[in-house]
Tab-separated table of C-alpha atoms in Angstrom:
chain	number	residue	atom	x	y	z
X	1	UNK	CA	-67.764	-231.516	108.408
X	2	UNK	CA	-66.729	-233.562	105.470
X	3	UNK	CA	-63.901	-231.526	102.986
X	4	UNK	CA	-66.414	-231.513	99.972
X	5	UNK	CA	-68.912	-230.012	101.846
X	6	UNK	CA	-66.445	-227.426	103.295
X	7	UNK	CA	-65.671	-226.501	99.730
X	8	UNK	CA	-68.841	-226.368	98.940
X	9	UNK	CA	-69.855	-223.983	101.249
X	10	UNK	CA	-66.229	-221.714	100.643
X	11	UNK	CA	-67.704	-221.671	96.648
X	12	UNK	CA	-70.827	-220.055	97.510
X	13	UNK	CA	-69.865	-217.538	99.846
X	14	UNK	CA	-66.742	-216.200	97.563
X	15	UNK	CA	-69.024	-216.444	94.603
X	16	UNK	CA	-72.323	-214.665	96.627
X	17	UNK	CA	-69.716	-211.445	97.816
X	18	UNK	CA	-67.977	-211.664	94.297
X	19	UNK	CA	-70.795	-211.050	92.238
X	20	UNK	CA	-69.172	-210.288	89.119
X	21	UNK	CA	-68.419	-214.235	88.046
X	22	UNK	CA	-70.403	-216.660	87.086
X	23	UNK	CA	-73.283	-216.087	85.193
X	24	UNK	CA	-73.104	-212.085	86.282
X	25	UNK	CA	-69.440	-211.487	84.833
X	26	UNK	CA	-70.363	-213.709	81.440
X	27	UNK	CA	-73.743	-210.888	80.875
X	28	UNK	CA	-71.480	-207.804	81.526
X	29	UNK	CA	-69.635	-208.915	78.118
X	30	UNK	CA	-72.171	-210.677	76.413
X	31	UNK	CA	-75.172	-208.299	77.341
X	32	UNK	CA	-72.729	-205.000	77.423
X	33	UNK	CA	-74.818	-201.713	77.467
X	34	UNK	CA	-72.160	-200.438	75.318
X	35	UNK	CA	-73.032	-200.026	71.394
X	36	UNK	CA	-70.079	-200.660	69.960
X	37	UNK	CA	-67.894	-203.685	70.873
X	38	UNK	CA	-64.652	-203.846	69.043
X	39	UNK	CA	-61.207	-205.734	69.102
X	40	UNK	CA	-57.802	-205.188	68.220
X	41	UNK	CA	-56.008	-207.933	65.597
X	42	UNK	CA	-52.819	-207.337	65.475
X	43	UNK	CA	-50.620	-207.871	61.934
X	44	UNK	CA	-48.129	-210.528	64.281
X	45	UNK	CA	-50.754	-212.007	65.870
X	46	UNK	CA	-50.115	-215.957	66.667
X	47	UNK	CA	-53.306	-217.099	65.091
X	48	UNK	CA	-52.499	-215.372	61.735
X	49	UNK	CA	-55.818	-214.096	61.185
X	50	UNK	CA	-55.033	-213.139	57.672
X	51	UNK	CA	-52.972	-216.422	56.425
X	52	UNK	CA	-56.047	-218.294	55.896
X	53	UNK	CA	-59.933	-218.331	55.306
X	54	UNK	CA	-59.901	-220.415	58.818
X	55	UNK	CA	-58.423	-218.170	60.453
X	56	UNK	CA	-60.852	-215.565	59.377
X	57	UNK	CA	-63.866	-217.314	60.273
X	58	UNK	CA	-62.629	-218.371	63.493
X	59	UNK	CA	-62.291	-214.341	64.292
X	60	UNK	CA	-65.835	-214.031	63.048
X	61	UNK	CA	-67.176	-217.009	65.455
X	62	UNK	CA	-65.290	-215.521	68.591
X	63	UNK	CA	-66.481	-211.654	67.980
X	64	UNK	CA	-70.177	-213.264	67.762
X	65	UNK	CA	-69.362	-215.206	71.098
X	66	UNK	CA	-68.053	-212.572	73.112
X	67	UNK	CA	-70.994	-210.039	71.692
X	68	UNK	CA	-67.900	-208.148	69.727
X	69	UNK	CA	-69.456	-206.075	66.585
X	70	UNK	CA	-66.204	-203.824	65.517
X	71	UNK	CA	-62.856	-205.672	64.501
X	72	UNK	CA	-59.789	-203.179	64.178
X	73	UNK	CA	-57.342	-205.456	61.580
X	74	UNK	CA	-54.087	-203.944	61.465
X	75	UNK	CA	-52.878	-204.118	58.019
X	76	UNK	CA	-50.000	-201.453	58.265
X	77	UNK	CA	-47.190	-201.892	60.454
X	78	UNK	CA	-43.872	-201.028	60.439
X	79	UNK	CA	-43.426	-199.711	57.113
X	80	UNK	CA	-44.656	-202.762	55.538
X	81	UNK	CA	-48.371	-203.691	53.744
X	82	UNK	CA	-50.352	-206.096	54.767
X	83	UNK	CA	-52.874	-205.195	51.824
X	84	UNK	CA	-53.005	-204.585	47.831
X	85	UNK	CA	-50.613	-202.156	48.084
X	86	UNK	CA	-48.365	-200.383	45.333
X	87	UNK	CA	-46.388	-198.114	47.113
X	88	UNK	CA	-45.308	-200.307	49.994
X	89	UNK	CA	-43.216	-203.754	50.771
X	90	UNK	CA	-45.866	-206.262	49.894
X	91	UNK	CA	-43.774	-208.990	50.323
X	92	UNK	CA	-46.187	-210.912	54.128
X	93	UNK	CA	-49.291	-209.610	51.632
X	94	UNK	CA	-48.385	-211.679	48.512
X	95	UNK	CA	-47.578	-214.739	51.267
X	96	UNK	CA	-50.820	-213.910	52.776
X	97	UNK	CA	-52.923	-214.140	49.655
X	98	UNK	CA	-50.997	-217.126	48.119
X	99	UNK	CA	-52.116	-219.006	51.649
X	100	UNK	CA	-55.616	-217.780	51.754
X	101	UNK	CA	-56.133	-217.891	47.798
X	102	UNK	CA	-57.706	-214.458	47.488
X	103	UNK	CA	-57.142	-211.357	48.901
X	104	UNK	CA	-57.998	-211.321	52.703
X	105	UNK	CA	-58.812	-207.906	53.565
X	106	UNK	CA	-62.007	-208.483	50.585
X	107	UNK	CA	-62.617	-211.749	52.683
X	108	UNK	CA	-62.855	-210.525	55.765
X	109	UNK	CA	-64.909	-207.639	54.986
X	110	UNK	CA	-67.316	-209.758	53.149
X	111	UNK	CA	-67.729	-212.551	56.181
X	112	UNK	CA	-67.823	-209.940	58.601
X	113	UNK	CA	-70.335	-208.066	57.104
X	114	UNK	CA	-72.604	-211.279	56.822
X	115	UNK	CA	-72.743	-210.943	61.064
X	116	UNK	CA	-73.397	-207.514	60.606
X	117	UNK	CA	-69.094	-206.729	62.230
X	118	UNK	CA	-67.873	-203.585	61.173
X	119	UNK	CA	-64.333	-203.642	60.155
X	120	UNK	CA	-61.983	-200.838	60.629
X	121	UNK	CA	-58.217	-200.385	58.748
X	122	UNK	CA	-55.894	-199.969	61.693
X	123	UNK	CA	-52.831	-198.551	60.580
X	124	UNK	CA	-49.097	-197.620	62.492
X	125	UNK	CA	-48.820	-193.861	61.316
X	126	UNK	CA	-45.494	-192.937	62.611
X	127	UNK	CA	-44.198	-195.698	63.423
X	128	UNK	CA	-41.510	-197.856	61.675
X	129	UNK	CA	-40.824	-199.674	65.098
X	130	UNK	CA	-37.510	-201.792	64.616
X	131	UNK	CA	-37.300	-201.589	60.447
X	132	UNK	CA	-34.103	-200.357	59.760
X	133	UNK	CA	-34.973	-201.524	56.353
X	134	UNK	CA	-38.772	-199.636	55.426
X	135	UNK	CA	-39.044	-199.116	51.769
X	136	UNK	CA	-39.234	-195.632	53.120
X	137	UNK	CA	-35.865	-195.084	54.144
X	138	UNK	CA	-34.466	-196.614	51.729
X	139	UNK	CA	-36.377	-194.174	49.307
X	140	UNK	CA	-35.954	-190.731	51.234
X	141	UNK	CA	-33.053	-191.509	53.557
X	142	UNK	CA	-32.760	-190.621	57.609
X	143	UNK	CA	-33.720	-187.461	57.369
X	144	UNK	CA	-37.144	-188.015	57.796
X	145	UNK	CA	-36.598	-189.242	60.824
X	146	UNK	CA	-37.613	-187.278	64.117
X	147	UNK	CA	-34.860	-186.712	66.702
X	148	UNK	CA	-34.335	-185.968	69.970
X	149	UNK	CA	-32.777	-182.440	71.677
X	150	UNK	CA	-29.006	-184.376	70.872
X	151	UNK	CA	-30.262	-185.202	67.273
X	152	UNK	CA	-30.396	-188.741	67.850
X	153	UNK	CA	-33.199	-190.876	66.145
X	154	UNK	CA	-35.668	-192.404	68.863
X	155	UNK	CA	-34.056	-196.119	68.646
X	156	UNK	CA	-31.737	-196.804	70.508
X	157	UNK	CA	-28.662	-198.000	69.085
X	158	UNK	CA	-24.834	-196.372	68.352
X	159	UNK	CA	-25.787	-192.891	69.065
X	160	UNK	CA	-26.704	-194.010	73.189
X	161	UNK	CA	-25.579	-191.552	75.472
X	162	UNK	CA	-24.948	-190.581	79.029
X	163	UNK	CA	-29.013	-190.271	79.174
X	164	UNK	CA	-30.245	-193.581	78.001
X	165	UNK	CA	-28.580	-194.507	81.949
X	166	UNK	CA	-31.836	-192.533	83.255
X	167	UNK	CA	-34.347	-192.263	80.422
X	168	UNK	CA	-35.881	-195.091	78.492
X	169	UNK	CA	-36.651	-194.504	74.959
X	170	UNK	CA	-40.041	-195.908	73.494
X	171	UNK	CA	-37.182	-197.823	70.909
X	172	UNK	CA	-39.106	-197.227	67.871
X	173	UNK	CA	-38.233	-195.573	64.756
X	174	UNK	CA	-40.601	-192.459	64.524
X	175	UNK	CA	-40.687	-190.339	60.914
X	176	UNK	CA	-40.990	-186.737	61.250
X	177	UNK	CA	-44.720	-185.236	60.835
X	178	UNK	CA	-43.283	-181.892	60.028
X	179	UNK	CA	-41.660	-183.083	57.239
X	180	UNK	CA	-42.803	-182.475	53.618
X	181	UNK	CA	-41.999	-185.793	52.263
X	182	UNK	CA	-43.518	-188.081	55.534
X	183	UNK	CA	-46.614	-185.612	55.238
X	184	UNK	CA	-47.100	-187.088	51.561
X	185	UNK	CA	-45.822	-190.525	52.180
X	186	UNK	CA	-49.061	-191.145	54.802
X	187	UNK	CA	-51.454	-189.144	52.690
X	188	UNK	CA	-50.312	-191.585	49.904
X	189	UNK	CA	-50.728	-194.616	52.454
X	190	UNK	CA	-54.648	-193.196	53.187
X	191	UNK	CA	-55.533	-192.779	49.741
X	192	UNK	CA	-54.374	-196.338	48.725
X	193	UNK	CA	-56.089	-198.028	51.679
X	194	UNK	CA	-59.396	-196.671	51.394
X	195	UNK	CA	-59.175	-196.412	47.334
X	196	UNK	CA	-58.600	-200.311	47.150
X	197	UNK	CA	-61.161	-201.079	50.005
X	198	UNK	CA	-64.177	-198.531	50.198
X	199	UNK	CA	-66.264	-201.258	51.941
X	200	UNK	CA	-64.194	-200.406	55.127
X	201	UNK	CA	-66.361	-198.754	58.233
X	202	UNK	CA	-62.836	-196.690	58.598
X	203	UNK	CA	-59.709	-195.748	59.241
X	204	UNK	CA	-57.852	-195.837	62.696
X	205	UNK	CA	-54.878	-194.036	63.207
X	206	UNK	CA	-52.356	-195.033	65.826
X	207	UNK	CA	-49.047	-193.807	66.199
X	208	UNK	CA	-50.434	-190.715	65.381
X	209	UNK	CA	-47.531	-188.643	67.962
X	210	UNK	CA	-44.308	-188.350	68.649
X	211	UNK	CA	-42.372	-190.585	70.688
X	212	UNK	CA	-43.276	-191.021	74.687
X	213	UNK	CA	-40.107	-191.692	77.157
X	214	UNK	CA	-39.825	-192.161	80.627
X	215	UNK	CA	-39.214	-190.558	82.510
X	216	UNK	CA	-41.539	-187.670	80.922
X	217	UNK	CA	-40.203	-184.206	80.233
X	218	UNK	CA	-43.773	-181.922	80.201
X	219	UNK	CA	-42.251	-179.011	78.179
X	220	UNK	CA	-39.088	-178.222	76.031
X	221	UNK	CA	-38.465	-176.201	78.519
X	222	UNK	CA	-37.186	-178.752	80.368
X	223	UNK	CA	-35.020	-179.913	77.773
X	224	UNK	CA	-31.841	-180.582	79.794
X	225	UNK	CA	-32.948	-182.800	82.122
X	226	UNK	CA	-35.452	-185.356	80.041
X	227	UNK	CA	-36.014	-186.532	76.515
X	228	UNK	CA	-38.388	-184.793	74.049
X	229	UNK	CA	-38.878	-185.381	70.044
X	230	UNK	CA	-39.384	-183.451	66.948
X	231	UNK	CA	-36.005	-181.909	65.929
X	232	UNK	CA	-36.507	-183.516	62.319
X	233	UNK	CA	-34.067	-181.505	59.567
X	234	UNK	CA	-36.852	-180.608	58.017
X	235	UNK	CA	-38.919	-179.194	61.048
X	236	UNK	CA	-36.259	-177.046	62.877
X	237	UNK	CA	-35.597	-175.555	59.076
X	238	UNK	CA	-39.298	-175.044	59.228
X	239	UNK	CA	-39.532	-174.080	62.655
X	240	UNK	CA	-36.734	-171.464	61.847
X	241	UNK	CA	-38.478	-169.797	58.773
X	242	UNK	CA	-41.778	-169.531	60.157
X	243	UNK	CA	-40.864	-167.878	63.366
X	244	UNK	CA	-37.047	-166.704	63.949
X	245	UNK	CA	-36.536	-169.343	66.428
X	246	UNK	CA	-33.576	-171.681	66.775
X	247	UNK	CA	-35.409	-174.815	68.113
X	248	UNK	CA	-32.055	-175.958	69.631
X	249	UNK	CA	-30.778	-173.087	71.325
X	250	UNK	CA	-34.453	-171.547	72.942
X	251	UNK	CA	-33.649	-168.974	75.341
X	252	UNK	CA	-36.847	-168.690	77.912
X	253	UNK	CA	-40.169	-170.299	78.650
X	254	UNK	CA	-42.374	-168.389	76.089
X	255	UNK	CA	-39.743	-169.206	73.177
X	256	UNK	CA	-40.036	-173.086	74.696
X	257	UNK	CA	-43.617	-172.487	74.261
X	258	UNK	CA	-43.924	-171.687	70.763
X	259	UNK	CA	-42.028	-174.681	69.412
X	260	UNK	CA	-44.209	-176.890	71.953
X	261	UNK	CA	-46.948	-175.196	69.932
X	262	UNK	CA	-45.261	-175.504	66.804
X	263	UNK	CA	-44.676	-179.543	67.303
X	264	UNK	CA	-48.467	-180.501	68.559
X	265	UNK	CA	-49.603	-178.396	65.262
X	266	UNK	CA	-47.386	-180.705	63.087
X	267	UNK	CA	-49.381	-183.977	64.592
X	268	UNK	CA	-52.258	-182.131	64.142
X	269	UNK	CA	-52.165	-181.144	60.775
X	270	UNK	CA	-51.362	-184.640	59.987
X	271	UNK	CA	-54.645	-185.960	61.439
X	272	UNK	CA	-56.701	-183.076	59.417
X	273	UNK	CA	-55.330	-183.723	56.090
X	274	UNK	CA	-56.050	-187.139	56.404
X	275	UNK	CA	-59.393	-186.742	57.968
X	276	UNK	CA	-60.546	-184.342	55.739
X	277	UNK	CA	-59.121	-186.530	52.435
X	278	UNK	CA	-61.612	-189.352	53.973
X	279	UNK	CA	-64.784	-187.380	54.723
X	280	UNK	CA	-64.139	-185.773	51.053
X	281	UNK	CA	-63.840	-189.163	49.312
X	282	UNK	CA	-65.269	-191.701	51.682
X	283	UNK	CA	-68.060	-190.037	53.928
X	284	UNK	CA	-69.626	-193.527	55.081
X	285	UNK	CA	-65.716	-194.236	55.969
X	286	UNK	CA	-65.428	-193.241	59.974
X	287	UNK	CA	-61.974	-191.933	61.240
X	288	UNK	CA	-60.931	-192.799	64.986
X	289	UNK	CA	-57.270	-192.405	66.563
X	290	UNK	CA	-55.842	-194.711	69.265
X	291	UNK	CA	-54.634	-192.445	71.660
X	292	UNK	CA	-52.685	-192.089	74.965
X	293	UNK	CA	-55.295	-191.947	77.875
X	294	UNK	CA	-54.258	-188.825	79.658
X	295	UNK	CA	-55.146	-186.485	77.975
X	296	UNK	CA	-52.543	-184.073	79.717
X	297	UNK	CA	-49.280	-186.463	79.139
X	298	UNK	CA	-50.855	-186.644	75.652
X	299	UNK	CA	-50.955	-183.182	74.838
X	300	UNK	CA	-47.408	-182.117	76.662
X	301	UNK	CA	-45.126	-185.269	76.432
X	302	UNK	CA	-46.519	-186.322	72.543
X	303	UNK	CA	-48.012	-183.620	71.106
X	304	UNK	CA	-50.974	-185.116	70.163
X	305	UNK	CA	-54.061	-183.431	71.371
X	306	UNK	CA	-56.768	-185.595	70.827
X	307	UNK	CA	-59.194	-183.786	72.533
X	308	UNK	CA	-59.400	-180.729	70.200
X	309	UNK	CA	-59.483	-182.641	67.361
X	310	UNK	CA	-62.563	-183.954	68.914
X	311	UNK	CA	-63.998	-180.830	69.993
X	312	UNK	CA	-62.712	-179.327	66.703
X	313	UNK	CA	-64.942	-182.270	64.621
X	314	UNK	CA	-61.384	-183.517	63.354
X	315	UNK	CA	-62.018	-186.818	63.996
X	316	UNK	CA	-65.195	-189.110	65.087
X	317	UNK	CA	-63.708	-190.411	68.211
X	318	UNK	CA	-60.737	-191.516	70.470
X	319	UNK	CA	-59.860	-195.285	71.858
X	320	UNK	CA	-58.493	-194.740	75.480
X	321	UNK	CA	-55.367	-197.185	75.116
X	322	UNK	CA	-56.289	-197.057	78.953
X	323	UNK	CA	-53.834	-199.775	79.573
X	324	UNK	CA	-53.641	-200.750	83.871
X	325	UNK	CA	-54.226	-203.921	85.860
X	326	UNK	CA	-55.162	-200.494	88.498
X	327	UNK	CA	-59.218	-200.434	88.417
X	328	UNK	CA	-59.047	-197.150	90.249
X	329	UNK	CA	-56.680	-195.316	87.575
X	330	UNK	CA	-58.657	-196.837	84.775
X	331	UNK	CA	-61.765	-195.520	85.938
X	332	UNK	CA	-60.124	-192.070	86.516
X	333	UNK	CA	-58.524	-191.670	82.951
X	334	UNK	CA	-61.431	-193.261	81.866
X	335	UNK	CA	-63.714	-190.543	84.055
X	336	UNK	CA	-61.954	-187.127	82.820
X	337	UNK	CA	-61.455	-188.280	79.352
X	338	UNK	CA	-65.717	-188.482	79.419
X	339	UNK	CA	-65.830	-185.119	81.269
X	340	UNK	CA	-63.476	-183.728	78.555
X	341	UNK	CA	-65.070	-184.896	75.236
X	342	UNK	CA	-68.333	-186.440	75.945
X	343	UNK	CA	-70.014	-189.703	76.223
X	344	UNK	CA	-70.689	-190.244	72.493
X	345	UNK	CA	-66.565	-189.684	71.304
X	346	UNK	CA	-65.034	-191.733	73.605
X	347	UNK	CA	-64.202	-195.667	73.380
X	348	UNK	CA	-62.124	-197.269	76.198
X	349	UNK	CA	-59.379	-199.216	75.132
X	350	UNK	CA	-59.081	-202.414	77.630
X	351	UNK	CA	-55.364	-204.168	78.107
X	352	UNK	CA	-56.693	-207.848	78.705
X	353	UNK	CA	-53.084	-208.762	77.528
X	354	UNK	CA	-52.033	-207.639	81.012
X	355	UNK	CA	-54.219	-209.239	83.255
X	356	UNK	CA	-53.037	-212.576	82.215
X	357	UNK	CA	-55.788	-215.537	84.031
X	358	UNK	CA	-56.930	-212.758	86.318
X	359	UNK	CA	-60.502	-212.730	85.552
X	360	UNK	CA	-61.110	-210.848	89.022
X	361	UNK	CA	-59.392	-207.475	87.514
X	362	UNK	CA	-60.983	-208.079	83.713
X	363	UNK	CA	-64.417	-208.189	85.319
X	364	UNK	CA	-63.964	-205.669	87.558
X	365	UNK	CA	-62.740	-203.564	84.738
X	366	UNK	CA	-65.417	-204.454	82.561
X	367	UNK	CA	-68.292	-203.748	85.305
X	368	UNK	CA	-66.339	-199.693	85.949
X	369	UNK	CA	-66.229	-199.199	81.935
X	370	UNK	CA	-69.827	-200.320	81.837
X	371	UNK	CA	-71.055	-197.970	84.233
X	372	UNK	CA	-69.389	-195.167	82.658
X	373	UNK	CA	-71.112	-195.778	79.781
X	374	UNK	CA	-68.686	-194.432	77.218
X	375	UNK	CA	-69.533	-194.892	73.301
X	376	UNK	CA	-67.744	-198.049	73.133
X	377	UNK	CA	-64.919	-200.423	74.030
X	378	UNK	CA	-61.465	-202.114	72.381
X	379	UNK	CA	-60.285	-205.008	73.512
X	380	UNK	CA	-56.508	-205.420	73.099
X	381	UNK	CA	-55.693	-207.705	71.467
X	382	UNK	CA	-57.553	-210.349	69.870
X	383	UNK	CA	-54.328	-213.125	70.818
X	384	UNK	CA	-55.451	-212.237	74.776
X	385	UNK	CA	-59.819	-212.320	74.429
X	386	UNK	CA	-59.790	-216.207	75.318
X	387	UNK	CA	-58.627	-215.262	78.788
X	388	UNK	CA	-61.897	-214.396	79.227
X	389	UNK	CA	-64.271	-216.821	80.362
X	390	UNK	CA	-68.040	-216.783	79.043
């Protein structure tokens, strides 16, 4: 048998039992049964999606050819504005607006809305990640800043210990929700953003938690042998007031209890106030939070329980930042997140950026999220959707 025919033959069989290329893999993107198809673009992202009118467009062209009708722009990272802002460092916006010659938030609105793409303000809530220098600190100091059972900050840095040997930090600066000032600082953030762009289709909120180590500790109870956040000045002062309690010196499991409780009501009364400044102001304006994808690490390692604020009608929905090259644990977190909150709250948030070339695993993916048929999917990021053939 001659070697082209041998290949030939090797082609069809691997394509006939691997029915999800070809022709097959490019309809479960481009003919998803999923009604809303969004991406992530991220504020670093290499092809500078906001730096010129190009650079726009070409994000237009690819969500029309990958059937994409949501874009998710991040334009607050860090501690720093990448929009009209007046309360932030402006500095990347006034570079970004010099390059594009008008302001590119209105631009990309306006072209996206000519394909009929939604676009949503994606915005880092607590996160600073590696600023030392955020406008914000420099305004209201380190206190703000959530700590750790030793009263360290969450990046790593001079104040390492014996513990960073066994526990990785997420090395991110994280402000304290419990705080007074941080509380009014976001709100402030919120109001700007959707004052200066009502055209928006909403707000997400990432971030929107404290900060996740691992190894995991699932309770302050716990405490001495793991990492866990939230002992802020401001929120053990807080803590102290409202209940008796010394959050640093808890004494049994029910006391560890109510300043678990106390923590996961700070996060939540974050995602409330600025939920319920939005539906006030800006009812066409949706409100969504990237969230972890268990549910349970979620609501016992970061305090953020997403899925009463769902069942509560706190927010509109959740992204799943259901991040594996693992089909089988996607489609479980995937699976009880559904069970938990419904088909029409939950979007699954798909890590292409891991799966490199690997369009095996992205299609596979792609077919399990399909068939669970949740209300929509994220692609992270925008930098990684080209791995994707169609």
């Amino acid at each position: 048998m001659k070697k082209n025919t041998l290949f030939f033959l090797l082609a069809v069989i691997f394509c006939f039992f691997n029915p999800v290329f070809g022709e097959d893999f490019s309809l479960l993107l481009k003919d998803s049964p999923l009604q809303n198809r969004g991406v992530w673009v991220t504020a670093f992202s290499k092809k500078q999606v906001l730096y010129s009118k190009e650079a726009v467009i070409e994000l237009i062209d690819t969500c029309k050819k990958y059937n994409l009708n949501e874009i998710y722009i991040q334009i607050y990272r860090a501690g720093i504005a990448y929009y009209d802002s007046k309360i932030l460092d402006r500095d990347q916006y006034e570079k970004n607006i010099k390059s594009l010659g008008s302001d590119p938030i209105d631009f990309l609105i306006e072209e996206a809305s000519k394909s009929n793409i939604k676009v949503f303000a994606w915005i880092n809530v607590l996160s600073l990640s590696q600023n030392k220098d955020a406008k914000i600190l420099k305004k209201l100091g380190d206190a703000i800043l959530t700590r750790d059972q030793y009263l360290r900050p969450s990046l790593k840095g001079d104040s390492d210990n014996e513990t960073d040997k066994y526990y990785l930090r997420e090395n991110q600066i994280f402000i304290e929700p419990a705080d007074s000032l941080v509380y009014e600082y976001i709100l402030s953030i919120i109001k700007e953003i959707t004052n200066r762009y009502p055209r928006l289709s909403g707000i997400q909120l990432d971030y929107i938690r404290y900060p996740y180590t691992v190894p995991y500790s699932p309770s302050s109870k716990f405490g001495n042998f793991g990492l866990n956040y939230g002992y802020g000045q401001d929120s053990i002062t807080k803590f102290n007031k409202t209940t008796g309690l010394n959050a640093l010196s808890l004494k049994n499991p029910d006391e560890c209890m109510i300043w678990d409780d106390w923590r996961r009501k700070q996060v939540t009364n974050l995602v409330k106030a600025i939920s319920e400044y939005i539906k006030n102001n800006y009812p066409q304006m949706s409100v969504s939070c990237a969230v972890i994808s268990s549910s349970e690490r979620a609501y016992t390692v970061v305090f953020q329980d997403w899925p009463s604020w769902l069942e509560n009608g706190l927010i509109d929905y959740v992204v799943l930042m259901n991040y594996t090259k693992d089909n089988q644990m996607a489609k479980q977190l995937l699976a009880s997140s559904l069970c938990l909150s419904g088909n029409t709250k939950v979007f699954n948030g798909m890590g292409i950026f891991l799966m490199g070339n690997d369009s095996s695993i992205i299609a596979n993916q792609l077919k399990i999220i399909n068939d669970l048929d949740p209300a929509g999917i994220v692609f992270f990021s925008y930098d990684d959707l080209s791995v994707i053939p169609i």
